[in-house]
């Protein structure tokens, strides 16, 4: 990317951020008048993200979403809100937020633990800068969803992927944010860093949950441990969305706990904020629906009896505003907002009539009475996901729940505890929480990312639970967290000296900034040595210098990234790796594939059109071709220029994919790249059904009679 192009992208991102922030500030001032400090920043963040996603969905519904159209609409919305802010309805809300400062020692310990987790997360990002996004889910559906939206400008149509778990029905709030970055730069540079922003936002929301009780550092440190664990390490530098939904839930709880502190009833403004955040979580991941409904119920309970009906209806509307779009889309396409559920008792529900597919399903719930699985898979798996101190981590999480379920905790924290319970139950019954062959749930560790949000909620509540029990209880919890830090945070997994240096530098800088920022905040709020005007000047200069520094450094970082992006992928199927290297050098080509992990095929500029070769079925069903003729017909309908046909999972018994044997002898097929496990071929016309006759099938598994003629920019043959 040239420097002018990079600079234009940065300016577009900055203009968009300013616009949605202005919208968030104006709406926040009307919904939560008088709120100041960290919890107000969290509320503004939720509203700003909601404005960004909402504008994108309005345009995307009509296929009009582009970087420029989104920026124009965001600027118009922000300018309109700013111009007419005095005419907007003014919600009743408490003007004073109760906050009990933590002791300096507790603050130093809590921020140090958070700094360690932050450093480890940044080190994970630095690894991805040298490889590109390689995580399974990022390359399977997160990346293709985002790139597809950026390429087509359409959010309403279904992006059909490999027919596994009906993934094309997944909600996509997180992918919308990625697509905005892709439209700004014309590539996925920003996607590598987005989850770092969500990580930081989670820490801020956690701080706010413990803040009314003098234990903000404990809440922040507890959440940092969970986010820095091996179970969540694959969120760094990837497009995974577990951390995104976790932020929205923590943000909802932060607003709820602060609005209801000291036994206060909440008003309409906080109700709308809490339920909007819950809706955004629901629109990020299906697993968060139960937690979102619990938060809606909590806002109703915390309202004055005379206002419960009104607040419940308004909260329900905000919940749907935040996440209902995707379920309405599913309902329109398939007749069912949750197509994975095809039976409700004896009642048969509409939806695609097909197997869910994917890896062998299995839930933790189904193994709760199997002592062998618990002993040989679950207990070691907890250690793999959360470190050797996982038992102590679990004890602290349970303590957070128990302390906040007590009678003296109040309904707000009891609602938070109920959110934690709902997340645990969602993990227990999730069909992939213990996936794998019967009796061998080898996907258990991977499925711990469904449990991590529950642990994050419980650890955030731990601070609010121990905070009101005095200094001794706070220091006991802080000491336990300090013991857990070195064995829970995923330090050193696949690191070399560079990653260690990055982790120490990023963690140290984060710690210094936290301590300096908190010091300045306390001086300003307590001693009034800094006037509001001086504070604004200091903030403006600091932000400006930091922004200029990041922009200049970012240009060098992006050059490094695109020099190494998918340059030498190390996937278990050589053909898949070679296909990614080839595709990264292509631009504007149409590719059909049988591979599940298709995102790297989109190319460096994300302008390749990539589709899974499959067959459409009624009610938005989509299946792979089970025979040669169906595959040939599907490939011809796609009018592809290239086919990428490979194995893409370990353990498959074939030497090469069956689809390649079906079409390899067709006169229209010209080999481009060959490797163990598959090939890339160019199509010089339509495939013929006569290729499917047994006498024309290619029998040789390794296709050594192919003579490659690499396409321009191809990586070349490996044979």
PDB file of N, CA and C in Angstrom, residues 137-168:
ATOM      1  N   UNK A 137     -11.483 -20.479  12.666  1.00  0.00           N
ATOM      2  CA  UNK A 137     -12.739 -19.749  12.513  1.00  0.00           C
ATOM      3  C   UNK A 137     -12.552 -18.452  11.734  1.00  0.00           C
ATOM      4  N   UNK A 138     -11.397 -17.804  11.885  1.00  0.00           N
ATOM      5  CA  UNK A 138     -11.132 -16.583  11.120  1.00  0.00           C
ATOM      6  C   UNK A 138     -11.107 -16.872   9.628  1.00  0.00           C
ATOM      7  N   UNK A 139     -10.478 -17.980   9.251  1.00  0.00           N
ATOM      8  CA  UNK A 139     -10.367 -18.297   7.829  1.00  0.00           C
ATOM      9  C   UNK A 139     -11.600 -19.017   7.290  1.00  0.00           C
ATOM     10  N   UNK A 140     -12.413 -19.575   8.200  1.00  0.00           N
ATOM     11  CA  UNK A 140     -13.632 -20.269   7.780  1.00  0.00           C
ATOM     12  C   UNK A 140     -14.778 -19.286   7.547  1.00  0.00           C
ATOM     13  N   UNK A 141     -15.143 -18.487   8.570  1.00  0.00           N
ATOM     14  CA  UNK A 141     -16.314 -17.628   8.370  1.00  0.00           C
ATOM     15  C   UNK A 141     -16.143 -16.181   8.806  1.00  0.00           C
ATOM     16  N   UNK A 142     -15.372 -15.877   9.846  1.00  0.00           N
ATOM     17  CA  UNK A 142     -15.241 -14.475  10.249  1.00  0.00           C
ATOM     18  C   UNK A 142     -14.669 -13.630   9.112  1.00  0.00           C
ATOM     19  N   UNK A 143     -13.533 -14.059   8.578  1.00  0.00           N
ATOM     20  CA  UNK A 143     -12.899 -13.313   7.496  1.00  0.00           C
ATOM     21  C   UNK A 143     -13.741 -13.247   6.240  1.00  0.00           C
ATOM     22  N   UNK A 144     -14.267 -14.386   5.736  1.00  0.00           N
ATOM     23  CA  UNK A 144     -15.110 -14.318   4.543  1.00  0.00           C
ATOM     24  C   UNK A 144     -16.365 -13.464   4.712  1.00  0.00           C
ATOM     25  N   UNK A 145     -17.003 -13.515   5.877  1.00  0.00           N
ATOM     26  CA  UNK A 145     -18.164 -12.654   6.094  1.00  0.00           C
ATOM     27  C   UNK A 145     -17.773 -11.183   5.944  1.00  0.00           C
ATOM     28  N   UNK A 146     -16.698 -10.781   6.630  1.00  0.00           N
ATOM     29  CA  UNK A 146     -16.276  -9.381   6.600  1.00  0.00           C
ATOM     30  C   UNK A 146     -15.856  -8.968   5.194  1.00  0.00           C
ATOM     31  N   UNK A 147     -15.045  -9.798   4.542  1.00  0.00           N
ATOM     32  CA  UNK A 147     -14.590  -9.467   3.193  1.00  0.00           C
ATOM     33  C   UNK A 147     -15.753  -9.451   2.206  1.00  0.00           C
ATOM     34  N   UNK A 148     -16.710 -10.359   2.394  1.00  0.00           N
ATOM     35  CA  UNK A 148     -17.869 -10.389   1.517  1.00  0.00           C
ATOM     36  C   UNK A 148     -18.716  -9.136   1.645  1.00  0.00           C
ATOM     37  N   UNK A 149     -18.908  -8.667   2.876  1.00  0.00           N
ATOM     38  CA  UNK A 149     -19.662  -7.429   3.084  1.00  0.00           C
ATOM     39  C   UNK A 149     -18.921  -6.256   2.470  1.00  0.00           C
ATOM     40  N   UNK A 150     -17.601  -6.188   2.685  1.00  0.00           N
ATOM     41  CA  UNK A 150     -16.811  -5.088   2.132  1.00  0.00           C
ATOM     42  C   UNK A 150     -16.835  -5.103   0.608  1.00  0.00           C
ATOM     43  N   UNK A 151     -16.860  -6.293   0.020  1.00  0.00           N
ATOM     44  CA  UNK A 151     -16.806  -6.407  -1.433  1.00  0.00           C
ATOM     45  C   UNK A 151     -18.144  -6.113  -2.089  1.00  0.00           C
ATOM     46  N   UNK A 152     -19.236  -6.598  -1.502  1.00  0.00           N
ATOM     47  CA  UNK A 152     -20.555  -6.471  -2.136  1.00  0.00           C
ATOM     48  C   UNK A 152     -21.378  -5.310  -1.603  1.00  0.00           C
ATOM     49  N   UNK A 153     -21.077  -4.835  -0.395  1.00  0.00           N
ATOM     50  CA  UNK A 153     -21.891  -3.798   0.218  1.00  0.00           C
ATOM     51  C   UNK A 153     -23.251  -4.288   0.651  1.00  0.00           C
ATOM     52  N   UNK A 154     -23.410  -5.596   0.775  1.00  0.00           N
ATOM     53  CA  UNK A 154     -24.708  -6.218   1.055  1.00  0.00           C
ATOM     54  C   UNK A 154     -24.633  -6.966   2.384  1.00  0.00           C
ATOM     55  N   UNK A 155     -25.512  -6.605   3.309  1.00  0.00           N
ATOM     56  CA  UNK A 155     -25.575  -7.305   4.595  1.00  0.00           C
ATOM     57  C   UNK A 155     -26.799  -8.198   4.713  1.00  0.00           C
ATOM     58  N   UNK A 156     -27.761  -8.046   3.824  1.00  0.00           N
ATOM     59  CA  UNK A 156     -29.017  -8.781   3.948  1.00  0.00           C
ATOM     60  C   UNK A 156     -28.934 -10.171   3.319  1.00  0.00           C
ATOM     61  N   UNK A 157     -28.207 -10.296   2.229  1.00  0.00           N
ATOM     62  CA  UNK A 157     -28.077 -11.600   1.583  1.00  0.00           C
ATOM     63  C   UNK A 157     -27.200 -12.516   2.428  1.00  0.00           C
ATOM     64  N   UNK A 158     -27.399 -13.813   2.253  1.00  0.00           N
ATOM     65  CA  UNK A 158     -26.604 -14.803   2.973  1.00  0.00           C
ATOM     66  C   UNK A 158     -25.324 -15.096   2.204  1.00  0.00           C
ATOM     67  N   UNK A 159     -24.212 -15.117   2.912  1.00  0.00           N
ATOM     68  CA  UNK A 159     -22.927 -15.481   2.306  1.00  0.00           C
ATOM     69  C   UNK A 159     -22.720 -16.970   2.565  1.00  0.00           C
ATOM     70  N   UNK A 160     -22.927 -17.768   1.545  1.00  0.00           N
ATOM     71  CA  UNK A 160     -22.915 -19.222   1.703  1.00  0.00           C
ATOM     72  C   UNK A 160     -21.481 -19.745   1.745  1.00  0.00           C
ATOM     73  N   UNK A 161     -21.169 -20.438   2.833  1.00  0.00           N
ATOM     74  CA  UNK A 161     -19.834 -20.987   3.042  1.00  0.00           C
ATOM     75  C   UNK A 161     -19.897 -22.509   3.034  1.00  0.00           C
ATOM     76  N   UNK A 162     -18.784 -23.143   3.402  1.00  0.00           N
ATOM     77  CA  UNK A 162     -18.777 -24.598   3.531  1.00  0.00           C
ATOM     78  C   UNK A 162     -19.934 -25.024   4.423  1.00  0.00           C
ATOM     79  N   UNK A 163     -20.720 -26.014   3.995  1.00  0.00           N
ATOM     80  CA  UNK A 163     -21.943 -26.375   4.729  1.00  0.00           C
ATOM     81  C   UNK A 163     -21.658 -27.064   6.052  1.00  0.00           C
ATOM     82  N   UNK A 164     -21.224 -26.269   7.016  1.00  0.00           N
ATOM     83  CA  UNK A 164     -20.952 -26.764   8.356  1.00  0.00           C
ATOM     84  C   UNK A 164     -21.636 -25.854   9.369  1.00  0.00           C
ATOM     85  N   UNK A 165     -22.445 -26.423  10.236  1.00  0.00           N
ATOM     86  CA  UNK A 165     -23.113 -25.708  11.330  1.00  0.00           C
ATOM     87  C   UNK A 165     -24.023 -24.582  10.839  1.00  0.00           C
ATOM     88  N   UNK A 166     -24.454 -24.626   9.573  1.00  0.00           N
ATOM     89  CA  UNK A 166     -25.308 -23.557   9.024  1.00  0.00           C
ATOM     90  C   UNK A 166     -24.695 -22.189   9.319  1.00  0.00           C
ATOM     91  N   UNK A 167     -23.407 -22.068   9.074  1.00  0.00           N
ATOM     92  CA  UNK A 167     -22.667 -20.876   9.501  1.00  0.00           C
ATOM     93  C   UNK A 167     -23.153 -19.606   8.830  1.00  0.00           C
ATOM     94  N   UNK A 168     -23.789 -19.688   7.667  1.00  0.00           N
ATOM     95  CA  UNK A 168     -24.238 -18.487   6.973  1.00  0.00           C
ATOM     96  C   UNK A 168     -25.377 -17.785   7.704  1.00  0.00           C
TER      97      UNK A 168
END
